[in-house]
Each structure stands twice: as C-alpha cells, then as structure tokens.
Amino acid sequence: MQTVLGQPTPVAIGFFIFFVMITLGITYYAAKKTKTASEYYTAARSITGFQNGLALSGDYMSAASFLGISGMVALSGYDGMIYATGWLVGWPVLLFLIAEPLRNIGKYTFADVLAYRLEQKPIRIASAVGGLLTLILYSIAQMVGAGTLVKLLFGLNYEVAVLVVGIVMLAYVLFGGMIATTWVQIIKAVLLLGGVTVLAILALSQFNFSPGQLYASVVADYGQKALEPGGLIKNPLDAISLGLALMFGLLGLPHILMRFYTVPDAKEARKSIVYATGFIGYFYIIIPIVGFAASVLVGRDIIKGIDKGGNMAAPLLAEMLGGTPFLGFICAVAFATILAVMAGLTLAGASTLSHDIYVSVIKKGKADEKEQMKVAKFATVIFASIAILLGIMFKGQNVAFMVGLAFAVAASANFPTILLTIVWKKLSTSGAVASILTGAISAIVLIYLSPTIQIDILKNEAAIFPLKNPAIVSMTLSFLVAIIVSYLTPDKISEEKYEEGKVRTYLAVGSE
Amino acid sequence: MNMKEVGQLPEFHDLVKRRWTVALVLTALTFITYYGFILVLGYSKATVAQKIGEVTTLGIPVAIAVIIISFFLTLFYVIWANNTYDRLAAEIVNKMKKD
C-alpha cells in the first residue's frame, strides 16, 4: 500500500495544533487558579473520582501501550494479548493494598507517607532516589519514543520533535500545574479511547463485525500459530518475574500515586481506580482487534518495512481504513499521548525535587507559600530540561528495555517500603532506607547482567543472570533487607507514630 | 476521646481486620487469575492453544477474562467499601466525636 507516513501531512499537523491550542487554552485558565503549592501539586484536591479515573488512564496508557501492543499483536499474534493482560492486573492490587492508606496519610507525594513515621531526612532522600530513578528511566523511554515516533509520523527531525514535546509539556506543567496536567490527561484519554474504538469498529466492519471471521483471516494468512502462545513465555519463571514487575511496578510509580492526592478523599480515590481499571481494561481488550486486523489488512511485511518493531501497525491501519484524515487524527492522538504522560512524569519529578528534597530536607519544612511555589516551578524547569537532554542523548539507542527497568525499580525500590510502612509496625528508618537502596541497585545491576542487555543490546553470547526482568529477585531482596535491618535497628519513634497514624489511615481523621 | 483511645477500641481493631481480610482475599483472587494464567501458559501451551471454534483458541477468551475478572474484583471491593467499610468507619468517628 501507499502511505503518507513519514511526510508532514497538513491534516496531522492541523489536528495536532488544534490539540495543543485547546490544551494551552486550558493551561491559561488553570494558571489563574494555581496560586498555592496545594493547587500546583494536587489541583486543590478538587478532581472527582470519575475525572481522576480518566486522568489515571491518560497517565498510564502510553504510546508504548497503544502503538507497541497493537504492533506486537500484528507481528506476533496472541503473545501481544498475553503482554497486554500484564499491564492491567496491577490496578486491582493497587486498590486493595495501598491506595486508600496512601490517600489518607499523604499530602503531595508518596514520600509523605513514609516520612509520617520515619525520620524525615534519610527517608526523604532515599525515596527521592527511588522515585527520581523510576521517573527518569520512564522519561527516557518516552522521550526517545517521542522523537522516533514524531519522525515517523510527521517527518519532523528527531531533535526538533524532542524539543517540541519538551517545551509543550513544560508549558502545561509550569503554568497550569496539576489542574492543567489533569485536563491534558483527561482529553488525551478520551481521544485515545475514542480513536481506538473507531479504528476497531472500522476494522471489524471489514469482517462483517465477526471476530471469528477476523481470526479466520489471520489464520489463513499466518497459520494457526498466530492465535497460539509463541515465544513470549519460554520460561515460566521469566514470565512471572515480568508479571511481578508490571503488577507491583504500578504500585511504585510516583506519577500515578501522586494522582490520589488530587481527589478530596479516600472514597473518591477508590472510585477513581474502578473507572481507571474499566477504561484501561476496555482499551487492552480492543487493542488486539486493531493489531490482528492490521496484520490481515495491511500485512506484516509492510508493517515491518516501515518500522521493525511494528509500532506503525495502528497508524497504517487507520490510513487504509479512513484515509489521510484518519491517519492524521491517529498520529495526533499518539503525539498527545506522549505529551500527557510526560506532563505527569514532569510534575511528579518536580514535586520530588521541590517538596521532598528542598522544602522538607533543606528547609526542614519551613518555607512559605511563595517560596514553595517558586521552588516548585524552578524544579519543573530542571526536570523538563533533564528529560529533553536525555532524550537527545539517547537518540538511536534501543530504549525499549527502559520501561521494563523503570517498572522493576518501582517494584523493588518504592513498593516494598510503601507497603511495609502501611502494614508493618516494626519498620525502622534504617530498614526502609536500606530496602530502597537495595531494591534500586539490585534491579539495575541485575538488568545489566540479564539477557535484555547482555544478549539483546551488547550482542554477547550469554548472560550471567538468566531472567530478562529482575523483579522476582530484586523485589524479594528489598523486602528481606527491610525486615532484617528493621529487626537489627529497632525504631521506637517509628512504632509509636505507626500506632498514632492508624486512626488516620483507616478513619481518615486528620487527613488533608 | 483522643486518637490513641480510638485506636484501642475493639470496633476499630475489628474494622482494620475486616478491611485486610477482604483486601487479601481479593488480592489472592487476582494472583490466582493472573499468575494462574501465566503458569498454564508456561507449563502447558497446548491447553491454551486448543481450538474452541473453527480457528479461535481457548487463549483468546481466557486473556479477555483475566482483564474482565480484574475489573469485577475492583468493582466488588469498591461496592463493599462504599457500603460496609464507610458505614463502620463513620460509626467509630461518631462515637469519637460524642465522647
């Protein structure tokens, strides 16, 4: 087929400019309502459960899930469906284990929850290490993805694309804070869900609206293998380790956890997770239809010819079924997706730098509103600049593993301490700090020694560590270290504060 | 009644215990659903690859079911929390304010 992908099309650019204008308009409006630190970080807790559910979906459904999973289904068939389930199953666990206690004890960041009972300085610094590491790894993957994608979609130069993403997201966060970020995420979620729905309906219309007929065509072209599990799960332990990283990584993603402070109370927080699970689940159920239809209608060879990873399966299908205007719309949605995710990451990074490090550690909590805002905005610029720089530095690198690594670090460094601080009385400051550092270091060292880096990237013959994702080992280590060190260094203050905090955790008495 | 006294009320202990019982049972169900699926995939690909229609394999509805079950587990928790948990918590808070 003929495609206009890779050339700047007026429709795609038109849709994109329209999206940016609308969202910058909202940012202008949000800027007038963003005067205090609470408004900047949490939208003054004014977001409803339903809105936050959409925003969480917008924060979580990255271009990697939209383009990556549809591409994986298009090229490898059923394996893509297996992968998609892993991205959803963290949400129920997030709700059952940590969401409400987190909402009741915290203020702006997940580190507030740890600092409630543990010693401020060490725990804020350690959790900032885990949090920033997660955010930066995730940002690199997003920024490199943005540059490559925008080049493929619009034909823009890589560096220009990274700069455009960086500057637009900086504008949202810097001027509009959490209110603007939330609305960008809501609009993006609606556009993405709507766009993929239309694409799936158009695709199914080619098969008399019968999934059976679609599957039959897939089998006719690529054999029964396309509907059977293939190479994704070679070794069950590897699959479980990846599953653990995806599931518990979600429970340690600072930009997702931060969203629970935007709603007024725990009740709205829990509702927002049901909405998010519904939207994201729906998305992962229909995205394989897009992938399978692309493999039949567009063809695997053409998809691979444009991008080896299959990322262009959905845009190519859109062009085939809806012509250049629909392609333009889907490209703009993909771009908006990256912007919204980056805005969330930047705000979370800025809050860690300013609230956790500057205000809580350096100024020991003694900073007035004006100073807090000034520092928050300064930190936003710093984090966005780092993201842009890293995006340009990692040009042309294979960064697909970085999302897996970000989830492994989140699951190993951030999640164990968050869970233990909520449920375990004996957790001590030293135990928590040791656990965070162990989780972060072991996840990074093990992924370096794993086949993901040794074989796939460095092209070595073998890898010292056998698993592709280290979470099963690094997360277990992190829990063990937390428990052992806490027993060795009893922390009376932490135990007392834990008892005091229980009433607030479960009854929301004294929550902000 | 101060925070410390509330924390020692038997009703409060009971509430915390019930919350975690419900949460852990639901977490276990999520684990069984997802890791069960992965283990079957790991140890017996043939089970998932068997045909249930002309070409459709059992794996397709099962993967969709994993997502739908996860959603209903969250829905169940929220309905329980909105009705039972919030009511019990409100009773304790009212008692606290009265004394």
Coordinates of C-alpha atoms in Angstrom, one line a residue:
Chain A
M1 CA 0.0 0.0 0.0
Q2 CA 1.0 3.6 -0.5
T3 CA 1.4 5.6 2.7
V4 CA 1.9 9.2 3.5
L5 CA 3.6 8.2 6.9
G6 CA 6.8 10.0 7.3
Q7 CA 5.8 13.1 5.4
P8 CA 4.3 16.1 7.2
T9 CA 0.6 16.0 6.3
P10 CA -1.5 19.1 6.8
V11 CA -4.3 17.1 8.4
A12 CA -2.0 15.5 11.0
I13 CA -0.3 18.8 11.8
G14 CA -3.7 20.5 11.9
F15 CA -5.1 18.1 14.4
F16 CA -2.0 18.3 16.5
I17 CA -2.0 22.1 16.5
F18 CA -5.7 22.0 17.4
F19 CA -5.0 19.7 20.4
V20 CA -2.1 21.9 21.6
M21 CA -4.3 25.1 21.3
I22 CA -7.1 23.6 23.3
T23 CA -4.8 22.3 26.0
L24 CA -2.8 25.5 26.2
G25 CA -6.2 27.3 26.5
I26 CA -7.0 25.1 29.5
T27 CA -3.5 25.8 30.8
Y28 CA -4.1 29.5 30.7
Y29 CA -7.4 29.1 32.6
A30 CA -5.7 26.7 35.1
A31 CA -2.8 29.1 35.6
K32 CA -5.2 31.7 37.1
K33 CA -6.4 29.1 39.6
T34 CA -3.0 27.9 40.5
K35 CA -1.5 30.1 43.2
T36 CA -0.6 27.8 46.1
A37 CA 1.5 24.7 46.4
S38 CA -1.6 22.6 47.1
E39 CA -3.1 23.9 43.9
Y40 CA 0.1 23.3 42.0
Y41 CA 0.6 19.7 43.1
T42 CA -2.9 18.5 43.8
A43 CA -5.3 20.8 41.9
A44 CA -6.5 21.7 45.4
R45 CA -8.0 18.2 45.7
S46 CA -10.9 19.3 43.5
I47 CA -10.8 16.4 41.0
T48 CA -13.8 14.0 41.1
G49 CA -13.3 10.2 41.1
F50 CA -14.6 9.9 37.6
Q51 CA -12.3 12.7 36.3
N52 CA -9.3 11.1 38.2
G53 CA -10.2 7.7 36.7
L54 CA -9.9 9.2 33.2
A55 CA -6.7 11.1 34.2
L56 CA -5.1 7.9 35.6
S57 CA -5.9 6.2 32.4
G58 CA -4.4 9.1 30.5
D59 CA -1.3 9.0 32.7
Y60 CA -0.9 5.2 32.3
M61 CA -1.7 4.4 28.7
S62 CA 1.5 5.5 27.0
A63 CA 2.3 5.4 23.3
A64 CA 4.1 2.2 24.1
S65 CA 0.9 0.5 25.0
F66 CA -1.1 2.0 22.1
L67 CA 1.4 1.6 19.3
G68 CA 3.6 -1.1 20.9
I69 CA 0.9 -3.6 21.9
S70 CA -1.1 -3.2 18.6
G71 CA 2.2 -3.7 16.8
M72 CA 3.1 -6.7 18.9
V73 CA -0.3 -8.4 18.2
A74 CA 0.1 -7.5 14.5
L75 CA 3.6 -9.1 14.2
S76 CA 3.4 -11.9 16.8
G77 CA -0.3 -12.5 17.3
Y78 CA -1.5 -14.0 20.6
D79 CA 1.7 -13.1 22.5
G80 CA 0.6 -9.4 22.3
M81 CA -2.6 -10.3 24.1
I82 CA -0.7 -12.0 26.9
Y83 CA 1.5 -9.0 27.3
A84 CA -1.5 -6.7 27.4
T85 CA -3.0 -8.5 30.4
G86 CA 0.1 -7.9 32.5
W87 CA -0.4 -4.1 32.1
L88 CA -3.8 -4.3 33.7
V89 CA -3.5 -6.6 36.7
G90 CA -1.7 -4.1 38.8
W91 CA -4.7 -1.9 39.2
P92 CA -6.8 -4.1 41.4
V93 CA -3.8 -4.8 43.6
L94 CA -3.1 -1.1 43.8
L95 CA -6.6 -0.6 45.1
F96 CA -6.6 -3.5 47.6
L97 CA -3.2 -2.8 49.2
I98 CA -2.2 0.8 49.2
A99 CA -4.4 3.4 47.5
E100 CA -6.6 4.4 50.4
P101 CA -4.0 4.4 53.2
L102 CA -1.8 6.4 50.9
R103 CA -4.5 8.9 50.3
N104 CA -5.3 9.3 54.0
I105 CA -1.7 9.8 55.2
G106 CA 0.0 11.7 52.4
K107 CA -0.1 15.2 51.2
Y108 CA 1.6 15.8 47.9
T109 CA 3.9 12.8 47.3
F110 CA 4.2 9.1 48.3
A111 CA 7.3 10.1 50.4
D112 CA 4.9 12.0 52.7
V113 CA 3.6 8.6 53.8
L114 CA 7.0 7.3 54.6
A115 CA 8.1 10.5 56.3
Y116 CA 4.9 10.4 58.5
R117 CA 6.5 7.8 60.7
L118 CA 10.2 7.6 59.7
E119 CA 12.9 10.1 60.1
Q120 CA 12.5 12.9 57.7
K121 CA 15.9 13.5 56.2
P122 CA 17.2 10.0 55.4
I123 CA 13.8 8.7 54.2
R124 CA 13.1 11.7 52.0
I125 CA 16.4 11.4 50.4
A126 CA 16.2 7.6 49.9
S127 CA 12.7 7.8 48.5
A128 CA 13.7 10.6 46.2
V129 CA 16.4 8.4 44.8
G130 CA 14.0 5.6 44.1
G131 CA 11.3 7.9 42.8
L132 CA 13.6 10.0 40.5
L133 CA 15.3 6.9 39.1
T134 CA 11.9 5.5 38.2
L135 CA 10.7 8.8 36.6
I136 CA 13.9 9.4 34.7
L137 CA 14.1 5.9 33.2
Y138 CA 10.4 6.2 32.2
S139 CA 11.0 9.6 30.8
I140 CA 14.0 8.5 28.6
A141 CA 11.8 5.8 27.1
Q142 CA 9.0 8.3 26.5
M143 CA 11.3 11.0 25.0
V144 CA 13.2 8.7 22.7
G145 CA 9.9 7.1 21.7
A146 CA 8.5 10.6 21.1
G147 CA 11.5 11.6 18.9
T148 CA 11.4 8.4 16.8
L149 CA 7.6 8.4 16.5
V150 CA 7.2 12.0 15.5
K151 CA 9.9 11.5 12.9
L152 CA 7.9 8.5 11.5
L153 CA 4.5 10.2 11.9
F154 CA 5.2 13.7 10.8
G155 CA 8.6 13.6 9.2
L156 CA 10.0 16.1 11.7
N157 CA 13.6 16.0 12.7
Y158 CA 14.3 13.9 15.9
E159 CA 15.8 16.7 17.9
V160 CA 13.1 19.1 16.9
A161 CA 10.4 16.5 17.9
V162 CA 12.0 16.0 21.4
L163 CA 12.2 19.8 21.9
V164 CA 8.6 20.3 20.8
V165 CA 7.4 17.7 23.2
G166 CA 9.6 19.1 26.0
I167 CA 8.5 22.7 25.5
V168 CA 4.8 22.0 25.3
M169 CA 4.7 19.7 28.3
L170 CA 6.8 22.3 30.2
A171 CA 4.2 24.9 29.4
Y172 CA 1.4 22.8 30.7
V173 CA 3.1 21.9 34.0
L174 CA 4.9 25.2 34.7
F175 CA 1.9 27.4 34.2
G176 CA -1.1 25.2 34.9
G177 CA 0.3 22.7 37.5
M178 CA -1.8 19.7 38.4
I179 CA -5.1 21.3 37.0
A180 CA -3.7 21.6 33.5
T181 CA -1.9 18.3 33.7
T182 CA -5.1 16.5 34.8
W183 CA -7.1 18.1 31.9
V184 CA -4.5 17.2 29.4
Q185 CA -4.6 13.6 30.6
I186 CA -8.4 13.5 30.5
I187 CA -8.6 14.9 27.0
K188 CA -5.9 12.6 25.8
A189 CA -7.7 9.5 27.4
V190 CA -10.9 10.5 25.7
L191 CA -9.2 11.0 22.4
L192 CA -7.3 7.7 22.7
L193 CA -10.2 5.6 23.8
G194 CA -12.4 7.2 21.1
G195 CA -9.8 6.9 18.4
V196 CA -9.1 3.3 19.1
T197 CA -12.8 2.5 19.3
V198 CA -13.5 4.0 15.9
L199 CA -10.4 2.2 14.5
A200 CA -11.6 -1.2 15.9
I201 CA -15.1 -0.7 14.6
L202 CA -13.8 0.2 11.1
A203 CA -11.6 -2.8 11.2
L204 CA -14.3 -5.2 12.3
S205 CA -16.6 -3.8 9.6
Q206 CA -14.2 -5.4 7.1
F207 CA -15.0 -8.8 8.7
N208 CA -18.9 -8.5 8.9
F209 CA -18.4 -7.5 12.6
S210 CA -17.4 -11.0 13.4
P211 CA -14.2 -11.5 15.4
G212 CA -14.4 -15.2 14.3
Q213 CA -14.1 -14.1 10.7
L214 CA -11.2 -11.8 11.6
Y215 CA -9.4 -14.7 13.4
A216 CA -10.1 -17.0 10.4
S217 CA -8.4 -14.5 8.1
V218 CA -5.4 -14.2 10.4
V219 CA -5.0 -18.0 10.4
A220 CA -5.5 -18.1 6.6
D221 CA -2.5 -15.6 6.2
Y222 CA -0.2 -16.6 9.0
G223 CA -1.3 -20.1 10.2
Q224 CA -2.9 -21.3 13.4
K225 CA 0.3 -20.2 15.3
A226 CA -0.8 -16.6 15.3
L227 CA -3.6 -17.5 17.7
E228 CA -1.4 -19.6 20.0
P229 CA 1.1 -18.6 22.6
G230 CA 4.6 -18.2 21.0
G231 CA 8.0 -17.1 22.1
L232 CA 7.0 -14.6 24.8
I233 CA 6.7 -17.2 27.5
K234 CA 9.7 -19.5 27.1
N235 CA 10.4 -20.0 30.8
P236 CA 7.6 -19.6 33.4
L237 CA 9.9 -18.0 36.0
D238 CA 10.9 -15.3 33.5
A239 CA 7.2 -14.7 32.7
I240 CA 6.3 -14.5 36.4
S241 CA 9.2 -12.1 37.1
L242 CA 8.0 -9.8 34.3
G243 CA 4.5 -10.1 35.6
L244 CA 5.6 -9.1 39.1
A245 CA 7.4 -6.1 37.7
L246 CA 4.4 -4.9 35.8
M247 CA 2.0 -5.6 38.6
F248 CA 3.9 -4.1 41.6
G249 CA 5.7 -1.6 39.5
L250 CA 2.4 0.2 39.1
L251 CA 2.3 0.4 42.9
G252 CA 5.6 2.3 42.9
L253 CA 5.1 4.8 40.1
P254 CA 5.3 8.2 41.6
H255 CA 3.3 10.0 38.9
I256 CA 0.4 7.5 39.4
L257 CA 0.5 7.6 43.2
M258 CA 0.5 11.4 43.1
R259 CA -2.9 11.4 41.4
F260 CA -4.6 10.1 44.5
Y261 CA -3.9 13.4 46.2
T262 CA -6.0 15.3 43.6
V263 CA -9.3 13.9 44.9
P264 CA -11.0 15.1 48.1
D265 CA -11.0 11.8 50.0
A266 CA -10.3 8.0 50.0
K267 CA -13.8 7.3 48.7
E268 CA -13.2 9.2 45.5
A269 CA -9.7 7.7 45.3
R270 CA -11.1 4.2 45.3
K271 CA -13.8 5.1 42.8
S272 CA -11.2 6.6 40.5
I273 CA -9.4 3.2 40.4
V274 CA -12.6 1.4 39.3
Y275 CA -13.1 3.9 36.5
A276 CA -9.4 3.6 35.5
T277 CA -9.5 -0.2 35.6
G278 CA -12.6 -0.1 33.4
F279 CA -11.1 2.3 30.8
I280 CA -7.7 0.6 30.7
G281 CA -9.2 -2.9 30.6
Y282 CA -11.5 -1.9 27.7
F283 CA -8.5 -0.4 25.9
Y284 CA -6.5 -3.6 26.3
I285 CA -9.4 -5.7 25.2
I286 CA -10.0 -3.8 21.9
I287 CA -6.3 -3.1 21.0
P288 CA -5.7 -6.7 19.9
I289 CA -8.5 -6.3 17.4
V290 CA -6.6 -3.4 15.9
G291 CA -3.4 -5.5 15.8
F292 CA -5.0 -8.6 14.3
A293 CA -6.8 -6.5 11.6
A294 CA -3.6 -4.7 10.7
S295 CA -1.8 -8.0 10.2
V296 CA -4.5 -9.1 7.7
L297 CA -5.4 -5.8 6.0
V298 CA -2.0 -4.1 5.9
G299 CA 0.2 -7.1 6.1
R300 CA 3.1 -8.0 8.4
D301 CA 5.8 -7.3 5.7
I302 CA 4.6 -3.7 5.1
I303 CA 4.3 -3.0 8.8
K304 CA 7.8 -4.3 9.4
G305 CA 9.1 -2.5 6.3
I306 CA 8.2 0.9 7.9
D307 CA 9.2 0.1 11.5
K308 CA 10.9 -3.1 12.6
G309 CA 9.2 -3.1 16.0
G310 CA 5.7 -2.9 14.4
N311 CA 4.9 0.4 16.0
M312 CA 3.2 1.7 12.9
A313 CA 0.6 -1.0 12.6
A314 CA -2.2 1.1 14.1
P315 CA -1.4 4.2 12.1
L316 CA -1.1 2.2 8.8
L317 CA -4.4 0.5 9.5
A318 CA -6.0 3.9 10.2
E319 CA -4.7 5.2 6.9
M320 CA -6.0 2.2 5.0
L321 CA -9.5 2.4 6.5
G322 CA -10.0 6.1 6.9
G323 CA -7.6 7.7 4.6
T324 CA -5.2 10.6 5.3
P325 CA -7.6 12.5 7.6
F326 CA -8.0 9.5 10.0
L327 CA -4.2 8.8 9.8
G328 CA -3.7 12.4 10.8
F329 CA -6.1 12.1 13.7
I330 CA -4.5 8.9 15.0
C331 CA -1.0 10.4 14.7
A332 CA -2.1 13.5 16.6
V333 CA -3.6 11.2 19.3
A334 CA -0.2 9.3 19.6
F335 CA 1.6 12.6 20.0
A336 CA -0.9 13.8 22.6
T337 CA -0.4 10.6 24.4
I338 CA 3.3 11.2 24.8
L339 CA 2.7 14.8 25.9
A340 CA 0.2 13.8 28.6
V341 CA 2.4 11.1 30.0
M342 CA 5.4 13.4 30.0
A343 CA 3.5 16.1 31.8
G344 CA 2.6 13.7 34.6
L345 CA 6.2 12.5 34.9
T346 CA 7.5 16.1 35.0
L347 CA 5.0 17.2 37.7
A348 CA 5.9 14.1 39.8
G349 CA 9.7 14.8 39.3
A350 CA 9.3 18.4 40.2
S351 CA 7.3 17.6 43.4
T352 CA 10.1 15.2 44.5
L353 CA 12.8 17.7 43.9
S354 CA 11.0 20.7 45.4
H355 CA 8.6 19.2 48.1
D356 CA 10.6 16.2 49.2
I357 CA 14.2 17.5 48.9
Y358 CA 14.2 21.3 49.0
V359 CA 11.3 22.1 51.3
S360 CA 11.3 19.0 53.6
V361 CA 15.1 18.3 53.8
I362 CA 16.9 21.5 53.1
K363 CA 14.4 24.0 54.6
K364 CA 13.2 21.4 57.2
G365 CA 9.6 22.2 56.2
K366 CA 10.0 25.9 56.9
A367 CA 9.1 27.5 53.6
D368 CA 6.2 29.9 53.0
E369 CA 3.7 29.5 50.1
K370 CA 5.5 31.9 47.9
E371 CA 8.8 30.2 48.3
Q372 CA 7.3 26.7 47.8
M373 CA 5.7 27.8 44.5
K374 CA 8.9 29.4 43.3
V375 CA 10.9 26.2 44.0
A376 CA 8.2 24.0 42.5
K377 CA 8.4 26.0 39.2
F378 CA 12.1 26.0 39.3
A379 CA 12.2 22.2 39.8
T380 CA 9.7 21.8 37.0
V381 CA 12.1 23.6 34.6
I382 CA 15.0 21.5 35.9
F383 CA 13.3 18.1 35.5
A384 CA 11.9 19.0 32.0
S385 CA 15.4 20.1 30.9
I386 CA 16.9 16.9 32.1
A387 CA 14.3 14.9 30.2
I388 CA 14.9 16.8 27.0
L389 CA 18.7 16.4 27.3
L390 CA 18.4 12.7 28.0
G391 CA 16.0 12.3 25.1
I392 CA 18.6 13.9 22.8
M393 CA 21.5 12.0 24.3
F394 CA 19.8 8.6 23.9
K395 CA 18.9 9.2 20.2
G396 CA 19.1 6.0 18.2
Q397 CA 19.6 3.8 21.3
N398 CA 17.4 0.8 21.9
V399 CA 15.5 2.0 24.9
A400 CA 12.6 -0.5 24.9
F401 CA 14.1 -2.2 28.0
M402 CA 13.9 1.1 30.0
V403 CA 10.2 0.9 30.6
G404 CA 10.7 -2.7 31.9
L405 CA 13.6 -1.4 34.1
A406 CA 11.5 1.6 35.3
F407 CA 8.8 -0.9 36.4
A408 CA 11.4 -3.2 38.0
V409 CA 12.9 -0.3 40.0
A410 CA 9.5 0.9 41.0
A411 CA 8.5 -2.6 42.2
S412 CA 11.8 -3.2 44.0
A413 CA 12.8 0.2 45.4
N414 CA 9.5 2.1 46.0
F415 CA 6.8 -0.5 46.5
P416 CA 8.2 -2.6 49.4
T417 CA 8.7 0.3 51.7
I418 CA 5.3 1.8 50.8
L419 CA 3.6 -1.4 51.7
L420 CA 5.6 -2.1 54.8
T421 CA 5.1 1.4 56.1
I422 CA 1.3 0.9 55.9
V423 CA 1.1 -2.6 57.4
W424 CA 4.2 -3.3 59.5
K425 CA 4.7 -1.7 62.9
K426 CA 8.4 -2.7 63.2
L427 CA 9.6 -1.0 60.1
S428 CA 12.6 1.2 61.0
T429 CA 14.1 4.2 59.2
S430 CA 17.3 2.3 58.6
G431 CA 15.3 -0.7 57.3
A432 CA 13.4 1.4 54.9
V433 CA 16.4 3.3 53.6
A434 CA 18.4 0.0 53.2
S435 CA 15.4 -1.6 51.4
I436 CA 15.0 1.3 48.9
L437 CA 18.7 1.3 48.1
T438 CA 18.9 -2.5 47.8
G439 CA 15.9 -2.6 45.5
A440 CA 17.2 0.2 43.2
I441 CA 20.7 -1.1 43.0
S442 CA 19.9 -4.8 42.6
A443 CA 17.3 -4.0 39.9
I444 CA 19.8 -2.0 37.9
V445 CA 22.7 -4.4 38.4
L446 CA 20.7 -7.5 37.6
I447 CA 19.1 -6.0 34.5
Y448 CA 22.6 -5.1 33.3
L449 CA 23.7 -8.7 33.8
S450 CA 20.5 -10.1 32.2
P451 CA 19.9 -11.3 28.6
T452 CA 17.9 -8.0 28.0
I453 CA 21.2 -6.0 28.0
Q454 CA 23.9 -8.7 27.6
I455 CA 22.4 -10.5 24.6
D456 CA 19.8 -8.1 23.0
I457 CA 21.9 -4.9 23.3
L458 CA 25.6 -5.8 23.8
K459 CA 25.2 -8.9 21.5
N460 CA 27.1 -11.2 23.9
E461 CA 26.7 -14.9 23.7
A462 CA 25.3 -15.5 27.1
A463 CA 24.2 -13.5 30.2
I464 CA 25.3 -14.1 33.8
F465 CA 21.8 -13.5 35.2
P466 CA 19.2 -15.8 33.5
L467 CA 16.0 -13.7 33.8
K468 CA 15.0 -10.9 31.4
N469 CA 13.3 -8.9 34.1
P470 CA 14.9 -9.0 37.6
A471 CA 11.8 -8.1 39.7
I472 CA 11.3 -11.5 41.3
V473 CA 14.9 -11.4 42.8
S474 CA 15.3 -7.6 43.4
M475 CA 11.9 -7.2 45.0
T476 CA 12.4 -10.2 47.3
L477 CA 15.8 -8.9 48.3
S478 CA 14.3 -5.5 49.0
F479 CA 11.7 -7.0 51.3
L480 CA 14.2 -9.2 53.1
V481 CA 16.6 -6.3 53.7
A482 CA 13.8 -4.2 55.0
I483 CA 12.8 -6.9 57.5
I484 CA 16.3 -7.9 58.6
V485 CA 17.6 -4.4 59.1
S486 CA 14.4 -3.3 60.9
Y487 CA 14.9 -6.1 63.4
L488 CA 18.5 -5.1 63.9
T489 CA 17.7 -1.4 64.4
P490 CA 14.5 -1.1 66.5
D491 CA 12.9 2.3 65.9
K492 CA 10.7 3.3 68.9
I493 CA 9.6 6.6 67.3
S494 CA 8.5 4.8 64.1
E495 CA 6.5 2.3 66.1
E496 CA 4.8 5.0 68.2
K497 CA 3.9 7.0 65.1
Y498 CA 2.6 3.9 63.4
E499 CA 0.1 3.4 66.2
E500 CA -0.9 7.1 66.1
G501 CA -1.2 7.0 62.4
K502 CA -3.5 4.0 62.3
V503 CA -6.6 6.1 63.1
R504 CA -5.8 8.5 60.3
T505 CA -5.0 5.6 57.9
Y506 CA -8.3 3.8 58.4
L507 CA -10.7 6.5 59.5
A508 CA -9.3 9.5 57.6
V509 CA -9.3 11.6 60.8
G510 CA -6.9 14.4 60.3
S511 CA -6.3 13.7 56.6
E512 CA -5.6 16.5 54.2
Chain B
M1 CA -11.8 10.5 73.1
N2 CA -8.4 11.1 71.7
M3 CA -6.7 9.3 68.7
K4 CA -4.9 6.9 71.0
E5 CA -8.1 5.7 72.7
V6 CA -9.9 5.3 69.4
G7 CA -7.0 3.2 68.2
Q8 CA -7.6 0.8 71.1
L9 CA -11.4 0.4 70.6
P10 CA -12.4 -3.2 69.8
E11 CA -14.6 -1.9 66.9
F12 CA -11.5 -0.2 65.4
H13 CA -9.5 -3.4 65.6
D14 CA -12.3 -5.3 64.0
L15 CA -12.6 -2.7 61.2
V16 CA -8.9 -2.9 60.4
K17 CA -9.1 -6.7 60.4
R18 CA -12.1 -6.8 58.2
R19 CA -10.5 -4.4 55.7
W20 CA -7.4 -6.5 55.4
T21 CA -9.3 -9.8 55.2
V22 CA -11.3 -8.5 52.3
A23 CA -8.3 -6.9 50.6
L24 CA -6.1 -10.0 51.0
V25 CA -8.8 -12.4 49.7
L26 CA -9.3 -10.2 46.7
T27 CA -5.5 -9.9 46.1
A28 CA -5.3 -13.7 46.3
L29 CA -8.0 -14.0 43.7
T30 CA -6.2 -11.5 41.4
F31 CA -3.0 -13.5 41.9
I32 CA -4.7 -16.8 41.1
T33 CA -6.3 -15.3 38.0
Y34 CA -3.2 -13.7 36.5
Y35 CA -0.3 -15.9 37.7
G36 CA -2.5 -19.0 37.1
F37 CA -2.9 -17.8 33.5
I38 CA 0.9 -17.3 33.2
L39 CA 1.7 -20.7 34.8
V40 CA -0.7 -22.5 32.4
L41 CA 0.9 -20.7 29.5
G42 CA 4.4 -21.7 30.9
Y43 CA 3.7 -25.3 31.6
S44 CA 1.0 -26.3 29.1
K45 CA 0.8 -24.2 26.0
A46 CA -1.4 -27.0 24.4
T47 CA -4.2 -26.2 26.9
V48 CA -4.3 -22.6 25.8
A49 CA -3.8 -23.4 22.1
Q50 CA -6.7 -25.8 21.9
K51 CA -9.4 -24.7 19.5
I52 CA -12.9 -23.7 20.8
G53 CA -14.2 -22.6 17.4
E54 CA -13.2 -23.0 13.8
V55 CA -9.8 -21.4 14.5
T56 CA -10.4 -19.4 17.7
T57 CA -8.2 -20.7 20.5
L58 CA -9.1 -21.0 24.2
G59 CA -6.4 -18.5 25.0
I60 CA -8.3 -15.6 23.4
P61 CA -11.4 -15.6 25.7
V62 CA -9.2 -16.5 28.7
A63 CA -6.9 -13.4 28.2
I64 CA -10.1 -11.3 27.9
A65 CA -11.5 -13.0 31.0
V66 CA -8.3 -12.1 33.0
I67 CA -9.0 -8.4 32.3
I68 CA -12.7 -8.6 33.0
I69 CA -12.2 -10.5 36.3
S70 CA -9.7 -7.9 37.4
F71 CA -12.3 -5.2 36.7
F72 CA -15.0 -7.0 38.6
L73 CA -12.7 -7.6 41.6
T74 CA -12.1 -3.8 41.9
L75 CA -15.8 -3.2 41.5
F76 CA -16.6 -5.7 44.2
Y77 CA -14.1 -4.0 46.6
V78 CA -15.5 -0.5 46.0
I79 CA -19.1 -1.6 46.5
W80 CA -18.1 -3.3 49.7
A81 CA -16.0 -0.3 50.9
N82 CA -18.7 2.2 50.0
N83 CA -21.4 0.3 51.9
T84 CA -19.9 -1.7 54.7
Y85 CA -16.5 -0.1 55.4
D86 CA -17.6 3.5 55.2
R87 CA -20.6 2.8 57.5
L88 CA -18.5 1.1 60.1
A89 CA -15.8 3.8 60.0
A90 CA -18.5 6.5 60.3
E91 CA -19.9 4.8 63.4
I92 CA -16.5 4.9 65.1
V93 CA -15.9 8.5 64.1
N94 CA -19.3 9.5 65.5
K95 CA -18.6 7.7 68.8
M96 CA -15.2 9.5 68.9
K97 CA -16.9 12.9 68.5
K98 CA -19.6 12.2 71.0
D99 CA -17.3 11.4 73.9

